[in-house]
Short mmCIF file of C-alpha atoms and ligand atoms in Angstrom, two decimals:
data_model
loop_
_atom_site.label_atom_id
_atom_site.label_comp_id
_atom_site.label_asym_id
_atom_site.label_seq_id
_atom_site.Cartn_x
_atom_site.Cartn_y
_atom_site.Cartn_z
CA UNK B 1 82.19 103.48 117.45
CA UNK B 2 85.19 105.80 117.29
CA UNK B 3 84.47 108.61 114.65
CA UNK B 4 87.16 108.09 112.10
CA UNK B 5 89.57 110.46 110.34
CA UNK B 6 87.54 111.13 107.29
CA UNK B 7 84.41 111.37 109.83
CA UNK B 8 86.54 113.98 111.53
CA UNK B 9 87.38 116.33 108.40
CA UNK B 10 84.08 116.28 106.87
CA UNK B 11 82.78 117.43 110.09
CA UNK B 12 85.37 120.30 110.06
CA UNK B 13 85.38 121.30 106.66
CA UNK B 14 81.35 121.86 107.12
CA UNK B 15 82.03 123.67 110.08
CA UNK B 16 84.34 125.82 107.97
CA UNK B 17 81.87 126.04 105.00
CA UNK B 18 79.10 127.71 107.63
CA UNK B 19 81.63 130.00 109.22
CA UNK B 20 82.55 131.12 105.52
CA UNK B 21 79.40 132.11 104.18
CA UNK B 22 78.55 134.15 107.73
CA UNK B 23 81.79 136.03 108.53
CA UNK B 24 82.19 139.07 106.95
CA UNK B 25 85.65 139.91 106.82
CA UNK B 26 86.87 137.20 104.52
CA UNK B 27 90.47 137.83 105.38
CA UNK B 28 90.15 136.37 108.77
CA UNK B 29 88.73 133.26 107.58
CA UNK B 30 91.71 132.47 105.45
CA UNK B 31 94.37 133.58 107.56
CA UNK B 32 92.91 132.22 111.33
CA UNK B 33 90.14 129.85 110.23
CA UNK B 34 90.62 127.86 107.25
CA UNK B 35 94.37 126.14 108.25
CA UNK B 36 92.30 124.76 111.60
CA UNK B 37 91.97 120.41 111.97
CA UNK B 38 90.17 118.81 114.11
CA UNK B 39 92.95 117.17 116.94
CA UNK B 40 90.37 114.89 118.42
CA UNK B 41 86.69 114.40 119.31
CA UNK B 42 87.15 113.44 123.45
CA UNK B 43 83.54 112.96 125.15
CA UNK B 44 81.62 116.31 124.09
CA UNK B 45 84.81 118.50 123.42
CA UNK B 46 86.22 119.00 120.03
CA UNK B 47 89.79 119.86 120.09
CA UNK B 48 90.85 121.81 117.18
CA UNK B 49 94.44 122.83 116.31
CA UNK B 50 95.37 126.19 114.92
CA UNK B 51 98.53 126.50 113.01
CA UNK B 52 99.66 129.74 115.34
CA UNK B 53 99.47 131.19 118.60
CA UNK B 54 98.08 134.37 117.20
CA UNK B 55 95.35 132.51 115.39
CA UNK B 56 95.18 130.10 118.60
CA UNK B 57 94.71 133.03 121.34
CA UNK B 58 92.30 135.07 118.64
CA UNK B 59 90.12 131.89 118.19
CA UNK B 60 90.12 131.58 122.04
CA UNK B 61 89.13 135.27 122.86
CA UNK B 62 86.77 136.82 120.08
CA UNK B 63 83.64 136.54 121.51
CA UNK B 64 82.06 136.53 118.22
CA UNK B 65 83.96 134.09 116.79
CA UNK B 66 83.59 131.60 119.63
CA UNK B 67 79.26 132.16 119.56
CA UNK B 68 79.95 131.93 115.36
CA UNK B 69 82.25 128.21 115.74
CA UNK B 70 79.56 127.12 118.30
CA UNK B 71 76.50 127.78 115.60
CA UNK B 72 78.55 126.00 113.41
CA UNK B 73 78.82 122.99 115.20
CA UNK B 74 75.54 122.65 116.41
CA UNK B 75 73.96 123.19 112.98
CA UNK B 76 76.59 120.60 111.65
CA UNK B 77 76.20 117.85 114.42
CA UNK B 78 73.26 118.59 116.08
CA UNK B 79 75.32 118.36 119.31
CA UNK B 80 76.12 120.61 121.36
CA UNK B 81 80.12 120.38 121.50
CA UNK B 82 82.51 122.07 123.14
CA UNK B 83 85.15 123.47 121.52
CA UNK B 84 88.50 124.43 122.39
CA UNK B 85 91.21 125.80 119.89
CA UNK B 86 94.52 124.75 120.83
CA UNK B 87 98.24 125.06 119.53
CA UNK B 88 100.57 122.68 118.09
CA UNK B 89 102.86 122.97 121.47
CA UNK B 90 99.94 121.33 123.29
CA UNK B 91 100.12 118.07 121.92
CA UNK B 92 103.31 116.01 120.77
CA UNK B 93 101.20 114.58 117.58
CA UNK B 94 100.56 118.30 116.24
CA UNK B 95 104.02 118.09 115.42
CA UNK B 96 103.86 115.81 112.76
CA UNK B 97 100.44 116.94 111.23
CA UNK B 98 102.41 120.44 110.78
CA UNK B 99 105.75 119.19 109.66
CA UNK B 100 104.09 116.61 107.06
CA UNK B 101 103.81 119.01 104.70
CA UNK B 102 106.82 118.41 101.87
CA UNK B 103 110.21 119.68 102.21
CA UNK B 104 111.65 118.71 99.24
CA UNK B 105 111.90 121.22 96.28
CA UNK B 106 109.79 118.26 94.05
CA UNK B 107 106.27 117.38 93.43
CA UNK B 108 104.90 120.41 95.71
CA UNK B 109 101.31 119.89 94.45
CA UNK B 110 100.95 116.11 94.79
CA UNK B 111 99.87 114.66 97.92
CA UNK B 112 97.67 112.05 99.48
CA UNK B 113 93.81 112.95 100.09
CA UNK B 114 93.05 111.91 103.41
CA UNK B 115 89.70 111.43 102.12
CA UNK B 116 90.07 108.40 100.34
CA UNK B 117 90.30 105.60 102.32
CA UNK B 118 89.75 101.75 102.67
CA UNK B 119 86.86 102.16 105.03
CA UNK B 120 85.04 104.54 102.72
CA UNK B 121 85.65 102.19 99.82
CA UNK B 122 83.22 99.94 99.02
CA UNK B 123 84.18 95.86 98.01
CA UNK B 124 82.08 93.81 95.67
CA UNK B 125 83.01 91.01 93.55
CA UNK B 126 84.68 93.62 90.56
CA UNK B 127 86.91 94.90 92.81
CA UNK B 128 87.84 91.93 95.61
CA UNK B 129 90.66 91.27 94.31
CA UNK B 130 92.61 94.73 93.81
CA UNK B 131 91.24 95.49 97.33
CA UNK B 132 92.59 92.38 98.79
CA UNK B 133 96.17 92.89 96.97
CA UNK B 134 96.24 96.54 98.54
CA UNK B 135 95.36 95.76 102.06
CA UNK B 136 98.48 92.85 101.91
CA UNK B 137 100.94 95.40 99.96
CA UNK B 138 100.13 97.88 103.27
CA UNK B 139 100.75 94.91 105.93
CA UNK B 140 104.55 94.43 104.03
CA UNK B 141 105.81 96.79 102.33
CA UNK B 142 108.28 95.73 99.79
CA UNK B 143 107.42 92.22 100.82
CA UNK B 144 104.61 90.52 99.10
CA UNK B 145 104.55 91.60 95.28
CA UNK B 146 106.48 94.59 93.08
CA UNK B 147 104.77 96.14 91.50
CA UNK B 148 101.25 96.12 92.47
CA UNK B 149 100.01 97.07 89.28
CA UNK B 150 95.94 97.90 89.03
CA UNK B 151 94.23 98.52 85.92
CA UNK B 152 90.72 99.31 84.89
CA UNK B 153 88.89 101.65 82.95
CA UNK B 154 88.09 105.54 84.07
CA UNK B 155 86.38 105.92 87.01
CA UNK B 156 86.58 102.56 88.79
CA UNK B 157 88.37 103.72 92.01
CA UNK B 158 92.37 103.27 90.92
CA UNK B 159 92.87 106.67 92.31
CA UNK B 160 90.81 105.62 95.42
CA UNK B 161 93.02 102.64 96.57
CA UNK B 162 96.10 103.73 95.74
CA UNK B 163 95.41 107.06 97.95
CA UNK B 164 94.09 104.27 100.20
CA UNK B 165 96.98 102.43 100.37
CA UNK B 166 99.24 105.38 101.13
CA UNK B 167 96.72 106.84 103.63
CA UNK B 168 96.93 103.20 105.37
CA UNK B 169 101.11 103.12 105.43
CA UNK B 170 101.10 106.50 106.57
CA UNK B 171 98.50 105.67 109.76
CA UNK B 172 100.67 102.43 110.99
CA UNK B 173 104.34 103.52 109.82
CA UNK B 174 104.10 107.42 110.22
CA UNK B 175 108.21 107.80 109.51
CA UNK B 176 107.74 105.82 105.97
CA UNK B 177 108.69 108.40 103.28
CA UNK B 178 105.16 107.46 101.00
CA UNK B 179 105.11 109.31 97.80
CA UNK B 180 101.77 109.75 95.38
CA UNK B 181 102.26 111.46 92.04
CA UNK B 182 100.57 111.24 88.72
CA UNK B 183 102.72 110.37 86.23
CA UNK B 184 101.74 113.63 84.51
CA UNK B 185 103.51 115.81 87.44
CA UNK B 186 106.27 113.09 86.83
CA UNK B 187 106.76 113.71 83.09
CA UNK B 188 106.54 117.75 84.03
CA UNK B 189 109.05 117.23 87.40
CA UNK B 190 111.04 115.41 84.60
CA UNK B 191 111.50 118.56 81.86
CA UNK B 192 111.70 121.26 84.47
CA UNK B 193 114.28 119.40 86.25
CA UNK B 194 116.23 118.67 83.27
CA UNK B 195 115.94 122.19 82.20
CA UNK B 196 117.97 122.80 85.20
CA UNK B 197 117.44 125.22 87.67
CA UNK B 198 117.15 122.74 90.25
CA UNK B 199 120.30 121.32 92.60
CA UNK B 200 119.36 118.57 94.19
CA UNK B 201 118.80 115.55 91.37
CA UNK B 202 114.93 113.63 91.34
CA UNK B 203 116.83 110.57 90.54
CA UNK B 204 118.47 110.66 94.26
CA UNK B 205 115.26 112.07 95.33
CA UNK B 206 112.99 109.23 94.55
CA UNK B 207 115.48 106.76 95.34
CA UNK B 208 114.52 108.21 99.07
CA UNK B 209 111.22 106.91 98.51
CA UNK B 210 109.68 103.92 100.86
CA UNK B 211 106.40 103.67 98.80
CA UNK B 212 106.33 105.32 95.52
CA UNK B 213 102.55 105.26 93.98
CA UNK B 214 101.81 106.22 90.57
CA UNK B 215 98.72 107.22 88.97
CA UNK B 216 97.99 106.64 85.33
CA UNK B 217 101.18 105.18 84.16
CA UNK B 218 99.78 104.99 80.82
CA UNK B 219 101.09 108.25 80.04
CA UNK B 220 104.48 107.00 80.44
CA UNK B 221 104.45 105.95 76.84
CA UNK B 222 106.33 107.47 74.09
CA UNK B 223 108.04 109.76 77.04
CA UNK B 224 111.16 107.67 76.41
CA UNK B 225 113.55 109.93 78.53
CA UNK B 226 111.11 110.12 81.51
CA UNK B 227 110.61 106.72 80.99
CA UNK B 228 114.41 106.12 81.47
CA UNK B 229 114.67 107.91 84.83
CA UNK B 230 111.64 105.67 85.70
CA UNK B 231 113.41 102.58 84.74
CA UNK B 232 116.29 103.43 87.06
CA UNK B 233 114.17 104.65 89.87
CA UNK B 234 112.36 101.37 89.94
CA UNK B 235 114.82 99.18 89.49
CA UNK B 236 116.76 100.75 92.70
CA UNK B 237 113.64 100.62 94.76
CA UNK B 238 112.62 96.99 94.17
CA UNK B 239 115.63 95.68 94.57
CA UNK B 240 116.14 97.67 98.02
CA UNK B 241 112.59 96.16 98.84
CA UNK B 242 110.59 99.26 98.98
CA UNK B 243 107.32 99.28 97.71
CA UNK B 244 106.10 100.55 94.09
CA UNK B 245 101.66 100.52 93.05
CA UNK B 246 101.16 101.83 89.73
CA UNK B 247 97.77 102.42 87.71
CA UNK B 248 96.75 102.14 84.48
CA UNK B 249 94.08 101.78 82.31
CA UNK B 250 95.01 98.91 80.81
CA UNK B 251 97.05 95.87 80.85
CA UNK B 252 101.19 96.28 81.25
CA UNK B 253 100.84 93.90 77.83
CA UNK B 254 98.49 96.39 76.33
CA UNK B 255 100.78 99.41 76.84
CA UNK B 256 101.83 100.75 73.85
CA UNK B 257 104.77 103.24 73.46
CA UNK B 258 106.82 101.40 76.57
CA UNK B 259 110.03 99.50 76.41
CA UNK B 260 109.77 95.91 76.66
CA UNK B 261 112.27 96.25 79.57
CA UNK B 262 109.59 98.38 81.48
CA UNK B 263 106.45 96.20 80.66
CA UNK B 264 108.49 93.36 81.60
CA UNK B 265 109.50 95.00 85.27
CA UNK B 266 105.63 95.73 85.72
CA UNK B 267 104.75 92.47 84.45
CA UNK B 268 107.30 90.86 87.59
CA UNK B 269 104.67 91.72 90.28
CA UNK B 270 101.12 91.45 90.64
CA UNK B 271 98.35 93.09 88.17
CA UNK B 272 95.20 93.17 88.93
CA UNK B 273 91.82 94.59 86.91
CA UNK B 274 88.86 95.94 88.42
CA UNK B 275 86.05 95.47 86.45
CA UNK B 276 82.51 97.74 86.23
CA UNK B 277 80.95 96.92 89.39
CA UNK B 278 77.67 94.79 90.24
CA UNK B 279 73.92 96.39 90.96
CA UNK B 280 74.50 95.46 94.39
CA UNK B 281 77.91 96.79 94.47
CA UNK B 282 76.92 100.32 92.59
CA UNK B 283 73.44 100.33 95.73
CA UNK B 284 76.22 99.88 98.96
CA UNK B 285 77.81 102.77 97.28
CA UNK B 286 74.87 104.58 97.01
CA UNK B 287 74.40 103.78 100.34
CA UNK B 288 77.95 104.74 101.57
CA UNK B 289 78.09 108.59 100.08
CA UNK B 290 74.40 109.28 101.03
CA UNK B 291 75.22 108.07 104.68
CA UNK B 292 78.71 110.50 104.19
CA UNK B 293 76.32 113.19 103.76
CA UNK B 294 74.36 113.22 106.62
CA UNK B 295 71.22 111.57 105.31
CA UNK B 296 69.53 108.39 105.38
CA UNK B 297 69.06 105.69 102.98
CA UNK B 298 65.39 105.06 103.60
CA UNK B 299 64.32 108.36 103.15
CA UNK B 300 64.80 107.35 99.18
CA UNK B 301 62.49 105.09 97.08
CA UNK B 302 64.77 102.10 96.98
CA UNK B 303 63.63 101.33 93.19
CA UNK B 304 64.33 104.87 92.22
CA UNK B 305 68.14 103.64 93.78
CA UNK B 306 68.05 100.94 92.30
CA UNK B 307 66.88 102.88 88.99
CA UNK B 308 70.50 105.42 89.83
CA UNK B 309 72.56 102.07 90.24
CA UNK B 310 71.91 100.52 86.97
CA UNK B 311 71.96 103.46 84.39
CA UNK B 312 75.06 104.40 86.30
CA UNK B 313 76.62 101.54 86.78
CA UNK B 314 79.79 101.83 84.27
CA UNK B 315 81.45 104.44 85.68
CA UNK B 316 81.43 105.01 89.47
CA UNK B 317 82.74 108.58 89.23
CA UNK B 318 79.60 109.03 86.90
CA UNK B 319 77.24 107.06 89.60
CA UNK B 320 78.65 109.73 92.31
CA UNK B 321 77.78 112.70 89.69
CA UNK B 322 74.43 112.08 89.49
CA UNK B 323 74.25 111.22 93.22
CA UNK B 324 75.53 114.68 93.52
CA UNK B 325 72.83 116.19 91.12
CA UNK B 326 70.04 114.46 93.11
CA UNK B 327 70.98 115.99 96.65
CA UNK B 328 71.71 119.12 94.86
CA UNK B 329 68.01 119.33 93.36
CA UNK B 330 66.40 117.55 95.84
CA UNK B 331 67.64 119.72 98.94
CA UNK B 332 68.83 123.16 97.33
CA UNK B 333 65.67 123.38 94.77
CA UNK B 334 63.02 120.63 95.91
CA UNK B 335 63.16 120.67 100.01
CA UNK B 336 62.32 117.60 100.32
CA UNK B 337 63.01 115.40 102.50
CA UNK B 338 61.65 112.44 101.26
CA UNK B 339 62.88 111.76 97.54
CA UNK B 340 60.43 109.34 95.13
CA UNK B 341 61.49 107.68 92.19
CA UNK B 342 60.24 110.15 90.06
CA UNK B 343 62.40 113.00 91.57
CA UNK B 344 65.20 110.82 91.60
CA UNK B 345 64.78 110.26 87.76
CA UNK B 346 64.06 114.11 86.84
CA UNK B 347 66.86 115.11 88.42
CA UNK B 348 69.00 113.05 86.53
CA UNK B 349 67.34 113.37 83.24
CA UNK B 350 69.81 115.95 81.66
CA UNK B 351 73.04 113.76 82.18
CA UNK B 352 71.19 110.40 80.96
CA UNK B 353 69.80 112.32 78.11
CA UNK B 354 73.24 113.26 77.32
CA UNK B 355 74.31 109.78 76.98
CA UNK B 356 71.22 108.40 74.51
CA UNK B 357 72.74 107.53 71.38
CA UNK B 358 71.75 108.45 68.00
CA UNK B 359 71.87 112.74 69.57
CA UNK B 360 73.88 114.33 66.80
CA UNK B 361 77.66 115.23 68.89
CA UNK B 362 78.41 118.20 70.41
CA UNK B 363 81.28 120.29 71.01
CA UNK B 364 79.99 119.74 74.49
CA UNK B 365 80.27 115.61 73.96
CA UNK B 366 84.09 116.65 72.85
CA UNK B 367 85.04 118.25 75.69
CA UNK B 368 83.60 115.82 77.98
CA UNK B 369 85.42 112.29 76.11
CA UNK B 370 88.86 114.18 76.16
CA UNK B 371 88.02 114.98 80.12
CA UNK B 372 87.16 111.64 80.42
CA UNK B 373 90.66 110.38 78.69
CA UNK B 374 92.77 112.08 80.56
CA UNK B 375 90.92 112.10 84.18
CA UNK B 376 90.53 115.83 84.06
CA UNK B 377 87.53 117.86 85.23
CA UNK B 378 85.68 120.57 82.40
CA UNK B 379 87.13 123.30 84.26
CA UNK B 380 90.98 122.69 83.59
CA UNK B 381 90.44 122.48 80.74
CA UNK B 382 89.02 125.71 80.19
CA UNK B 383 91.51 127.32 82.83
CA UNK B 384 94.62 129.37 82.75
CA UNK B 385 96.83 126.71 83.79
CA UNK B 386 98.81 125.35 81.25
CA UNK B 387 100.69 122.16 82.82
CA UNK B 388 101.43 119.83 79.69
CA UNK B 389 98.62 117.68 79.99
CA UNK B 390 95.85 120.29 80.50
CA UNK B 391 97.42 121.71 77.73
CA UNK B 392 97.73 119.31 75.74
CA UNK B 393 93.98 118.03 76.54
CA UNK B 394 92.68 121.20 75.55
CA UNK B 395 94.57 121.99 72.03
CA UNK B 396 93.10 118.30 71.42
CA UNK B 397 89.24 119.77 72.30
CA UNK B 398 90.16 122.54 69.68
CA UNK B 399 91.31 119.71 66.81
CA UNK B 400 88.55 117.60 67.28
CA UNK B 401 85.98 120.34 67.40
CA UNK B 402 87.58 122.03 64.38
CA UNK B 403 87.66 118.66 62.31
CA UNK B 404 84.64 116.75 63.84
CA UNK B 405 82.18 119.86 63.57
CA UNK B 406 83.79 122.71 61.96
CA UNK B 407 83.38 124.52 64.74
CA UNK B 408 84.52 128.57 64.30
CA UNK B 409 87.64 129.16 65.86
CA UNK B 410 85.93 132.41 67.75
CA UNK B 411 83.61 130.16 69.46
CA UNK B 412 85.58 127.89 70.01
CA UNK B 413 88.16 129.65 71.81
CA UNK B 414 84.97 131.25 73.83
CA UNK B 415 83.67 127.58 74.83
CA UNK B 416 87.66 127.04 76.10
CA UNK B 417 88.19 129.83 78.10
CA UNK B 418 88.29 132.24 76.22
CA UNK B 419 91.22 132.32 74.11
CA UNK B 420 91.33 134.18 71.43
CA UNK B 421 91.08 133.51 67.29
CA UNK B 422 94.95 132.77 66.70
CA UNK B 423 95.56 130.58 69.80
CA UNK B 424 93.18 128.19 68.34
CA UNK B 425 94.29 128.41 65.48
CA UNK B 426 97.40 127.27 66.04
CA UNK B 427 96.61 125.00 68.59
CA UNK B 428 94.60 122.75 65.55
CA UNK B 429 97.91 122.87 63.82
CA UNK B 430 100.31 122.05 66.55
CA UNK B 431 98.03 118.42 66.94
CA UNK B 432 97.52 117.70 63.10
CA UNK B 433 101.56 118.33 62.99
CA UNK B 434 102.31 116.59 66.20
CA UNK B 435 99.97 113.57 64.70
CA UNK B 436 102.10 113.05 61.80
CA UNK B 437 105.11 111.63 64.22
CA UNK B 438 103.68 111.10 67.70
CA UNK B 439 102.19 107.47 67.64
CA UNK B 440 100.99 107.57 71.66
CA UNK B 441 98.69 110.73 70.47
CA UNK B 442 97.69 109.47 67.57
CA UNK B 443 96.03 106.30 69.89
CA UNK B 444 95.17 108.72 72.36
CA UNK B 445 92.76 110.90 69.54
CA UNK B 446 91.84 107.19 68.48
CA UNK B 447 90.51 106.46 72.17
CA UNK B 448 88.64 109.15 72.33
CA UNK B 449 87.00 109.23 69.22
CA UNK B 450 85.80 105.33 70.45
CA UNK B 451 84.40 106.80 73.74
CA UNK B 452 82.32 109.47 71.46
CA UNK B 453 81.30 106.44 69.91
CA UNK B 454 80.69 104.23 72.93
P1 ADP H 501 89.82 105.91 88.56
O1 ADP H 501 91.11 106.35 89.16
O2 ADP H 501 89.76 104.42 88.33
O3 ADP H 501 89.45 106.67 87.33
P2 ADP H 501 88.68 107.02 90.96
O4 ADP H 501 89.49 106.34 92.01
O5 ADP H 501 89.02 108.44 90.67
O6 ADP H 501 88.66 106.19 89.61
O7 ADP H 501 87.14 106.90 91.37
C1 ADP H 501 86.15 107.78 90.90
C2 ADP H 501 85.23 108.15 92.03
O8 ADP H 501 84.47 107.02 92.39
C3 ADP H 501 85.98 108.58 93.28
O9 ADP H 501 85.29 109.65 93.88
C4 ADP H 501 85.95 107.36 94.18
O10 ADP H 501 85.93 107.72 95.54
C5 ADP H 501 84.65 106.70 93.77
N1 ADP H 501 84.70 105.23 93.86
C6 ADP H 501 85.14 104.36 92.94
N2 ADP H 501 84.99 103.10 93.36
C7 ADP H 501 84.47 103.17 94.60
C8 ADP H 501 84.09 102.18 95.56
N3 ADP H 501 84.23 100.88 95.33
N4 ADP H 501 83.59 102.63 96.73
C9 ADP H 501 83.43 103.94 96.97
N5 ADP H 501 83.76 104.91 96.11
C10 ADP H 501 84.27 104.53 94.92
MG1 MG H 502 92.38 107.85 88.49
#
């Protein structure tokens, strides 16, 4: 069986993990090693493309490199591969691997992850249908139904397909211009561009578009200007038959804050709804990521899977966590090879113990629910960055602390990255003002109060 493109890049990227934690000068990692791909796997040689000649002749000569990348491969594949850098001049498909990378002044930090795919997605009876819907969009673009609108609740693989989808268009019709974006880099693309430092107009931009994919559309609401721009944008791309997929978390009937106009142009395609998946379903994906690592299903006490599968079955995001926290424990701490049910349960114990009801709430529970809203990991949250969602998620972690615990605004701002006294302060009062007129955040604050209560 041909080793596919995801096969390919986790391959790599362990390769580059190993070469990471042995080479001392870190500098030469980043600037020679870390922009190399795997080109292609041919018999036992692994061709791998630098992004340079320099890096391409270095990788070539250094004798301690070459011994380092061969360690690397053999620990990773057991196999002893040959490799051979080369440079994007040696093969015509380098070229477009290299010039993929955006050109356009917009939407520099959204892009599709090769890593989610159809093949690595696994199809049950909850999700048949939104599979099945994606696979025909990617045969005809523009063709079959516009939108494609999916909807489910967090963590039930939206993000997956649509990536999927693009991945898939991308693969057979490499010149189609395929566009993924969140719709919360649309709504910031939206106020820096009508700030106005920017010539060339996103209108005209996305009208370029041959597959436009949205994430989370359900942010759209009560963004009436962005919304506006979207309405034009999408009615220009239907009717020129290119393709639009949108996600949500709910139904196009249950958004609230959108024009009727809008709901009615989402309601004109297809929607489907992936529900939480099966026992069976939640096992093959078990099966899938544990076979992704490197290991083997058997070597696991099937009812201690099983035992993963159904206290994690709501959430597949959450299934994959504690996954995650079992190979963690049971390679890094345990070495074990062989993993019984009791293992598999004691390493899991602190996030299902988290999620018994009747334990008094937590600024920790908080933080985790508004994550959970708005698909963001603990760490944004308590970052730097201050894009308007992250933001806005975290002044919303400081108003529900502050009102559902009293927490003290010095450890408060501690627990959120350390901001200081007045920042949170005056975050708590920017919500409670913003809540007196903004109707999507009050339902937002309403949501997440009913998954701290879920
Ligand atoms: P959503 O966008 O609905 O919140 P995601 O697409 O982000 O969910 O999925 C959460 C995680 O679960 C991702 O890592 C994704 O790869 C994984 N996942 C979800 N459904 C499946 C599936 N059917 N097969 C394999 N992985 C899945
Ligand atoms: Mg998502």
């Amino acid at each position: 069986m041909p080793i596919s493109l995801s096969q390919k890049e986790k391959i790599w990227d362990d390769v580059l993990k190993y070469i990471k934690e042995r080479l001392e000068d870190r500098h030469v990692f980043d600037q020679f090693f870390s922009t190399t791909k795997i080109h292609k796997i041919e018999g036992n040689k692994i061709l791998v493309l630098t992004d340079s000649k320099l890096a391409y002749s270095l990788l070539n000569s250094n004798s301690t490199y070459k011994n380092l990348v061969d360690d690397a491969v053999y620990f990773v594949t057991e196999t002893n591969f040959e490799v051979e850098f080369i440079q994007p001049d040696d093969i015509q498909s380098s070229i477009q691997t290299f010039s993929d990378q955006p050109k356009h002044t917009f939407f520099q930090h959204c892009s599709l992850n090769p890593k989610y795919t159809f093949d690595n997605f696994v199809v049950g009876s909850s999700n048949r249908e939104a599979v099945q819907a994606s696979v025909l969009i990617t045969a005809n673009p523009g063709e079959s139904f516009n939108p494609l609108f999916i909807y489910s609740k967090s963590g039930l693989g939206k993000t997956h397909l649509l990536h999927s989808i693009g991945n898939y268009i991308k693969e057979k019709r490499p010149f189609f211009k395929v566009l993924y974006i969140t719709t919360d880099a649309f709504i910031d693309e939206f106020v820096k561009y009508v700030r106005g430092n920017q010539d060339e107009s996103l209108k005209d931009f996305l009208k370029t578009v041959d597959v436009l994919l949205i994430d989370d559309i359900q942010f759209l609401s009560e963004k009436t200007k962005t919304a506006e721009l979207f309405f034009n944008v999408f009615n220009f791309l239907v009717s020129n038959g290119k393709q639009i997929v949108l996600t949500s978390d709910r139904h196009p009937n249950d958004l609230k804050g959108l024009e009727d106009r809008l709901v009615s142009r989402f309601n004109m395609g297809l929607s489907v709804n992936i529900q939480n998946p099966d026992i069976d379903t939640c096992i093959s994906i078990l099966k899938t990521k544990i076979e992704a690592n490197g290991l083997n299903i058997n070597n696991f006490d099937y009812d201690g899977i099983v035992y993963l599968a159904e206290n994690f079955s709501k959430n597949v995001r959450e299934l994959e966590g504690a996954l995650n926290r079992l190979l963690f424990y049971t390679i890094n701490v345990k070495h074990m090879s062989k993993i019984d049910i009791n293992t598999i349960k004691e390493s899991v114990s602190g996030i299902s113990s988290k999620k018994k009801k009747g334990n008094t709430l937590t600024e920790q529970d908080i933080i985790s629910a508004v994550c959970e809203y708005y698909h963001l990991t603990e760490e944004q949250v308590s970052s730097k960055v201050r894009t308007s969602q992250i933001a806005l998620a975290r002044q919303i972690c400081m108003y529900l602390c502050r009102t559902m615990l009293n927490t003290p605004f010095i450890p408060l701002g501690k627990l959120l990255g350390g901001r200081d006294h007045s920042t949170v302060m005056s975050s708590v009062e920017k919500v409670e003002l913003m809540l007196k007129t903004d109707l999507s955040l009050n339902n937002a604050i309403d949501d997440i109060k009913k998954l701290l209560n879920s």
